[in-house]
Amino acid sequence: MKKNSCKEMLEQYNKLSQPINTKRVIFNGVDGYDVYNPTAPFEYKGKNIIIGRVEKRDSESSEAVFFSEQEDGSFSVVTEIPRYKLQDPFISLINGIYVFGGTEVFPHPKNAKKLWWKTKFYYGKDLNALKELTSGPMGMKDIRLVELKNHEIGVFTRPQGKKGGRGKIGFTVIKNLLELNEDVISNANLLDLFKKRYWGGANEAILLSNGDIGVLGHLASFSRGKIRHYYPITFTINPITYKHSEVKIIAERSKYLPGPSKRDDLTDVLFSGGLVSHYNGRSTLYVGVSDVEVQSGEIIDPFWINKR
């Protein structure tokens, strides 16, 4: 499978006329705080819910907060659902059970000047009363789950260091949620998706009608001056053979509305949140923008061929 450079993928992307109808997503009830790196909106008890990372502009101390859509299209805090001390929230529905989580950040056990992190998982049928399920390996973000056609569970991972460098995407399959643990996550097969100088992770996994998984993720690189460049990407994978398609960039920062950034090195960052399909060949992509806000835009549905 050919692995294209970011430049080649951007050239392919820029041949397409997208996105359209770009707009900022407005959040109520969190004055003085930024909301970014969201999930896709999802229906829960008759309401359209989105989960966002909420924090002060000058801080990395975050909460994952649940919001419900209002008549004017804005989102307001759902006060009856607890907040969680997590970054970059995610949620999946696995065999009728919600699996929610995010990145827990805490002081490094061996270096007080550094931070350390792990992915925490909660589960339950009622978002008001989730129970802790398990945690991922120390130092690993971007672990995502998806229910497969046979009701087993696909698990996407993102090892770093000796196995994954700055961050590569891994994949494995488990029989049920009780099998999800640090060892299983650590031993997932590494997918050969992009060149060594890039890093990335899965942000949302979607079961397609042919049984494959559509993956929405991000691909990142550094340019001179340690400027970060984050691009939303997609690919598909067969959960039986692990055969995957080429990675494609589906959005870039310059195509969305201009705005501030948390730091100067984050001006060119789009962090994939989630996709909402309109089942007409178009989808709305929700993204975290420059670590300060959420925007959405309508794009060509990257998985449409497998949704018809």
Short mmCIF file of C-alpha atoms in Angstrom, two decimals:
data_model
loop_
_atom_site.label_atom_id
_atom_site.label_comp_id
_atom_site.label_asym_id
_atom_site.label_seq_id
_atom_site.Cartn_x
_atom_site.Cartn_y
_atom_site.Cartn_z
CA MET A 1 0.00 0.00 0.00
CA LYS A 2 1.47 3.35 -1.03
CA LYS A 3 2.02 5.85 1.77
CA ASN A 4 1.64 9.39 0.46
CA SER A 5 3.29 12.45 1.98
CA CYS A 6 1.15 15.19 3.56
CA LYS A 7 1.93 17.35 0.52
CA GLU A 8 0.62 14.67 -1.86
CA MET A 9 -2.51 14.10 0.24
CA LEU A 10 -3.16 17.85 0.43
CA GLU A 11 -2.83 18.13 -3.35
CA GLN A 12 -5.46 15.39 -3.73
CA TYR A 13 -7.71 17.04 -1.15
CA ASN A 14 -7.49 20.48 -2.77
CA LYS A 15 -8.90 19.09 -6.02
CA LEU A 16 -12.22 18.76 -4.18
CA SER A 17 -14.61 21.65 -3.56
CA GLN A 18 -15.13 21.47 0.20
CA PRO A 19 -16.09 22.18 2.90
CA ILE A 20 -19.26 24.24 2.61
CA ASN A 21 -21.48 25.85 5.24
CA THR A 22 -18.60 26.17 7.72
CA LYS A 23 -19.67 27.62 11.05
CA ARG A 24 -18.65 27.95 14.67
CA VAL A 25 -20.45 25.73 17.16
CA ILE A 26 -21.67 27.84 20.08
CA PHE A 27 -21.63 26.49 23.64
CA ASN A 28 -23.66 28.01 26.48
CA GLY A 29 -23.01 27.81 30.22
CA VAL A 30 -19.20 27.81 30.10
CA ASP A 31 -18.38 31.53 30.00
CA GLY A 32 -14.66 32.23 30.25
CA TYR A 33 -13.75 28.75 29.02
CA ASP A 34 -12.92 27.35 25.58
CA VAL A 35 -14.64 24.25 24.19
CA TYR A 36 -12.83 22.15 21.61
CA ASN A 37 -11.96 18.61 20.45
CA PRO A 38 -15.58 17.39 20.55
CA THR A 39 -17.33 14.13 19.83
CA ALA A 40 -19.84 13.92 17.02
CA PRO A 41 -23.36 14.86 18.13
CA PHE A 42 -25.43 11.78 19.03
CA GLU A 43 -29.02 11.17 20.10
CA TYR A 44 -29.70 10.37 23.75
CA LYS A 45 -33.18 10.31 25.33
CA GLY A 46 -34.61 12.42 22.53
CA LYS A 47 -31.87 15.06 22.68
CA ASN A 48 -28.91 15.78 20.42
CA ILE A 49 -25.82 15.56 22.66
CA ILE A 50 -22.21 16.57 22.06
CA ILE A 51 -19.29 16.17 24.47
CA GLY A 52 -16.51 18.76 24.46
CA ARG A 53 -13.18 19.42 26.10
CA VAL A 54 -13.60 22.51 28.30
CA GLU A 55 -10.69 24.52 29.69
CA LYS A 56 -9.25 27.98 30.26
CA ARG A 57 -7.19 29.49 27.42
CA ASP A 58 -4.04 29.55 29.57
CA SER A 59 -4.48 26.08 31.09
CA GLU A 60 -4.35 22.37 30.21
CA SER A 61 -6.63 21.47 33.15
CA SER A 62 -9.68 20.11 31.33
CA GLU A 63 -13.16 18.75 31.88
CA ALA A 64 -15.23 16.64 29.53
CA VAL A 65 -18.69 18.24 29.55
CA PHE A 66 -21.96 17.03 28.00
CA PHE A 67 -24.04 19.60 26.05
CA SER A 68 -27.49 19.32 24.45
CA GLU A 69 -28.55 21.10 21.26
CA GLN A 70 -30.99 24.00 21.57
CA GLU A 71 -33.58 25.26 19.07
CA ASP A 72 -31.17 27.90 17.74
CA GLY A 73 -28.48 25.28 17.02
CA SER A 74 -26.28 26.20 20.00
CA PHE A 75 -25.41 23.70 22.75
CA SER A 76 -26.05 24.10 26.49
CA VAL A 77 -24.54 22.23 29.44
CA VAL A 78 -26.51 19.14 30.53
CA THR A 79 -26.37 19.71 34.27
CA GLU A 80 -27.66 16.27 35.28
CA ILE A 81 -24.74 14.43 33.59
CA PRO A 82 -21.50 14.57 35.62
CA ARG A 83 -18.39 16.32 34.34
CA TYR A 84 -15.18 14.32 34.11
CA LYS A 85 -11.56 15.48 34.58
CA LEU A 86 -10.61 14.30 31.09
CA GLN A 87 -9.25 15.70 27.85
CA ASP A 88 -10.44 14.85 24.32
CA PRO A 89 -13.63 12.90 25.13
CA PHE A 90 -15.05 10.07 23.04
CA ILE A 91 -18.12 7.85 23.16
CA SER A 92 -19.24 4.61 21.50
CA LEU A 93 -22.35 2.45 21.71
CA ILE A 94 -21.25 -1.17 22.16
CA ASN A 95 -23.99 -3.81 22.28
CA GLY A 96 -26.43 -1.29 23.73
CA ILE A 97 -23.95 0.02 26.32
CA TYR A 98 -22.33 3.45 26.19
CA VAL A 99 -18.55 3.42 26.49
CA PHE A 100 -17.31 6.91 27.31
CA GLY A 101 -13.82 8.11 28.04
CA GLY A 102 -10.98 10.53 27.54
CA THR A 103 -7.41 11.29 28.53
CA GLU A 104 -6.64 11.63 32.23
CA VAL A 105 -3.59 13.86 32.86
CA PHE A 106 -1.57 13.83 36.08
CA PRO A 107 1.98 14.58 37.35
CA HIS A 108 4.67 12.25 36.03
CA PRO A 109 5.58 9.73 38.78
CA LYS A 110 9.33 10.18 38.20
CA ASN A 111 9.60 13.80 37.07
CA ALA A 112 7.56 16.47 38.86
CA LYS A 113 8.21 18.93 36.03
CA LYS A 114 6.44 16.73 33.48
CA LEU A 115 2.92 15.40 32.99
CA TRP A 116 1.82 11.85 32.31
CA TRP A 117 -1.48 10.46 31.04
CA LYS A 118 -3.65 7.46 30.30
CA THR A 119 -7.02 6.79 28.69
CA LYS A 120 -9.88 6.09 31.10
CA PHE A 121 -13.06 4.24 30.16
CA TYR A 122 -16.52 4.37 31.75
CA TYR A 123 -19.58 2.36 30.75
CA GLY A 124 -23.32 1.99 31.30
CA LYS A 125 -26.75 2.37 29.74
CA ASP A 126 -27.44 5.63 31.60
CA LEU A 127 -25.06 8.54 31.02
CA ASN A 128 -26.05 9.94 34.41
CA ALA A 129 -24.58 6.93 36.23
CA LEU A 130 -21.59 5.52 34.35
CA LYS A 131 -19.21 3.12 36.09
CA GLU A 132 -15.45 2.90 35.60
CA LEU A 133 -14.54 0.12 33.18
CA THR A 134 -10.75 0.11 32.76
CA SER A 135 -7.73 2.24 31.84
CA GLY A 136 -5.33 2.07 28.93
CA PRO A 137 -1.54 1.85 29.16
CA MET A 138 0.38 4.76 30.65
CA GLY A 139 1.25 7.36 28.02
CA MET A 140 -1.35 6.26 25.44
CA LYS A 141 -4.10 8.49 24.04
CA ASP A 142 -6.58 7.98 21.19
CA ILE A 143 -7.94 4.53 22.04
CA ARG A 144 -11.27 4.04 20.29
CA LEU A 145 -13.85 1.23 20.16
CA VAL A 146 -16.44 0.13 17.60
CA GLU A 147 -19.00 -2.68 17.60
CA LEU A 148 -18.51 -5.01 14.63
CA LYS A 149 -21.09 -6.80 12.52
CA ASN A 150 -20.64 -10.02 14.54
CA HIS A 151 -20.93 -7.98 17.78
CA GLU A 152 -17.27 -8.34 18.62
CA ILE A 153 -15.36 -5.10 19.30
CA GLY A 154 -12.72 -3.41 17.21
CA VAL A 155 -10.10 -1.55 19.25
CA PHE A 156 -7.90 1.20 17.81
CA THR A 157 -4.78 2.17 19.75
CA ARG A 158 -1.96 4.71 19.51
CA PRO A 159 1.35 3.47 20.91
CA GLN A 160 4.30 5.84 21.17
CA GLY A 161 7.97 5.43 21.97
CA LYS A 162 9.85 2.29 20.99
CA LYS A 163 6.83 0.71 19.27
CA GLY A 164 5.07 3.73 17.80
CA GLY A 165 7.55 6.62 17.64
CA ARG A 166 5.61 9.86 18.04
CA GLY A 167 2.37 7.91 17.57
CA LYS A 168 1.08 5.26 15.17
CA ILE A 169 -2.34 3.58 14.91
CA GLY A 170 -2.77 0.02 16.11
CA PHE A 171 -5.78 -2.31 15.80
CA THR A 172 -7.07 -5.48 17.41
CA VAL A 173 -10.38 -7.27 18.00
CA ILE A 174 -11.84 -8.48 21.32
CA LYS A 175 -14.89 -10.59 22.09
CA ASN A 176 -16.46 -8.34 24.74
CA LEU A 177 -15.79 -5.33 26.97
CA LEU A 178 -14.45 -7.50 29.80
CA GLU A 179 -11.46 -8.33 27.58
CA LEU A 180 -10.43 -4.67 27.29
CA ASN A 181 -7.26 -4.19 29.34
CA GLU A 182 -3.75 -2.73 29.19
CA ASP A 183 -2.13 -5.87 27.78
CA VAL A 184 -4.63 -6.26 24.95
CA ILE A 185 -4.30 -2.60 24.04
CA SER A 186 -0.48 -2.66 24.22
CA ASN A 187 -0.24 -5.75 22.00
CA ALA A 188 -2.52 -4.50 19.19
CA ASN A 189 -1.18 -4.89 15.65
CA LEU A 190 0.51 -1.76 14.32
CA LEU A 191 -0.95 -0.55 11.01
CA ASP A 192 1.50 0.68 8.36
CA LEU A 193 -0.50 3.76 7.42
CA PHE A 194 1.83 6.72 7.04
CA LYS A 195 5.46 7.71 6.76
CA LYS A 196 7.73 7.62 9.82
CA ARG A 197 8.05 11.40 10.15
CA TYR A 198 4.30 11.74 10.80
CA TRP A 199 2.21 10.75 13.79
CA GLY A 200 -1.52 10.27 14.21
CA GLY A 201 -4.41 8.56 15.88
CA ALA A 202 -8.01 7.39 15.48
CA ASN A 203 -10.72 9.75 16.73
CA GLU A 204 -13.91 7.95 15.69
CA ALA A 205 -14.61 4.48 14.30
CA ILE A 206 -17.78 3.80 12.28
CA LEU A 207 -19.18 0.39 11.28
CA LEU A 208 -19.98 0.42 7.56
CA SER A 209 -22.66 -1.62 5.79
CA ASN A 210 -20.13 -3.99 4.21
CA GLY A 211 -18.66 -4.86 7.62
CA ASP A 212 -15.55 -2.73 7.21
CA ILE A 213 -14.71 0.05 9.66
CA GLY A 214 -14.51 3.65 8.56
CA VAL A 215 -11.91 5.48 10.63
CA LEU A 216 -11.85 9.23 11.18
CA GLY A 217 -8.51 10.26 12.60
CA HIS A 218 -5.79 12.85 12.54
CA LEU A 219 -2.36 13.02 10.93
CA ALA A 220 0.25 15.42 12.30
CA SER A 221 3.72 16.71 11.60
CA PHE A 222 6.17 19.39 12.66
CA SER A 223 7.58 22.11 10.42
CA ARG A 224 10.51 24.41 11.17
CA GLY A 225 10.16 26.14 14.52
CA LYS A 226 8.22 23.17 15.95
CA ILE A 227 4.99 24.42 14.37
CA ARG A 228 2.36 21.68 14.52
CA HIS A 229 0.21 20.75 11.54
CA TYR A 230 -2.85 18.55 12.22
CA TYR A 231 -5.10 17.25 9.43
CA PRO A 232 -8.32 15.21 9.69
CA ILE A 233 -7.90 11.92 7.82
CA THR A 234 -9.94 8.87 6.92
CA PHE A 235 -9.28 5.28 5.91
CA THR A 236 -11.17 1.98 6.02
CA ILE A 237 -10.07 -1.35 7.46
CA ASN A 238 -11.40 -4.91 7.21
CA PRO A 239 -11.60 -6.21 10.82
CA ILE A 240 -11.00 -9.80 9.72
CA THR A 241 -8.04 -9.42 7.34
CA TYR A 242 -6.77 -6.08 8.73
CA LYS A 243 -6.39 -4.92 5.13
CA HIS A 244 -6.80 -1.15 4.95
CA SER A 245 -7.23 1.56 2.36
CA GLU A 246 -4.92 4.50 1.75
CA VAL A 247 -5.06 7.40 4.17
CA LYS A 248 -6.73 10.53 2.81
CA ILE A 249 -6.75 14.06 4.19
CA ILE A 250 -10.36 15.36 4.32
CA ALA A 251 -9.90 18.87 5.77
CA GLU A 252 -7.32 21.54 6.52
CA ARG A 253 -7.31 24.59 8.78
CA SER A 254 -7.24 27.21 5.99
CA LYS A 255 -10.64 26.04 4.70
CA TYR A 256 -12.40 26.88 7.98
CA LEU A 257 -13.25 30.21 9.60
CA PRO A 258 -10.30 32.28 10.84
CA GLY A 259 -9.85 32.61 14.58
CA PRO A 260 -7.48 32.55 17.56
CA SER A 261 -5.22 29.72 18.71
CA LYS A 262 -4.19 28.55 22.18
CA ARG A 263 -0.51 28.97 21.31
CA ASP A 264 1.44 30.20 18.29
CA ASP A 265 2.45 26.63 17.36
CA LEU A 266 -1.22 25.55 17.12
CA THR A 267 -2.42 27.92 14.38
CA ASP A 268 -2.59 25.09 11.80
CA VAL A 269 -4.44 22.50 13.88
CA LEU A 270 -7.71 20.74 13.05
CA PHE A 271 -8.43 17.87 15.45
CA SER A 272 -11.04 15.43 14.17
CA GLY A 273 -14.11 15.24 16.38
CA GLY A 274 -16.78 13.27 14.55
CA LEU A 275 -18.75 12.77 11.37
CA VAL A 276 -22.53 12.96 10.96
CA SER A 277 -23.70 11.39 7.71
CA HIS A 278 -26.64 12.90 5.82
CA TYR A 279 -26.98 9.68 3.75
CA ASN A 280 -26.97 11.64 0.49
CA GLY A 281 -23.26 11.58 -0.23
CA ARG A 282 -22.52 14.40 2.23
CA SER A 283 -21.45 14.49 5.89
CA THR A 284 -20.89 17.18 8.48
CA LEU A 285 -17.42 17.08 10.01
CA TYR A 286 -16.96 18.46 13.54
CA VAL A 287 -13.42 19.57 14.40
CA GLY A 288 -11.50 21.13 17.24
CA VAL A 289 -9.81 24.25 15.86
CA SER A 290 -6.41 25.45 17.11
CA ASP A 291 -7.22 24.15 20.62
CA VAL A 292 -9.77 26.91 21.31
CA GLU A 293 -13.08 26.21 19.53
CA VAL A 294 -15.32 23.83 17.59
CA GLN A 295 -16.30 24.36 13.99
CA SER A 296 -18.32 22.27 11.57
CA GLY A 297 -18.46 22.05 7.81
CA GLU A 298 -20.23 19.94 5.22
CA ILE A 299 -17.94 17.66 3.20
CA ILE A 300 -18.15 14.82 0.71
CA ASP A 301 -18.98 11.72 2.77
CA PRO A 302 -15.69 9.76 2.83
CA PHE A 303 -17.53 6.48 3.46
CA TRP A 304 -20.57 6.98 1.22
CA ILE A 305 -19.77 4.07 -1.10
CA ASN A 306 -20.30 1.69 1.85
CA LYS A 307 -23.44 3.38 3.22
CA ARG A 308 -25.75 3.02 0.24
#
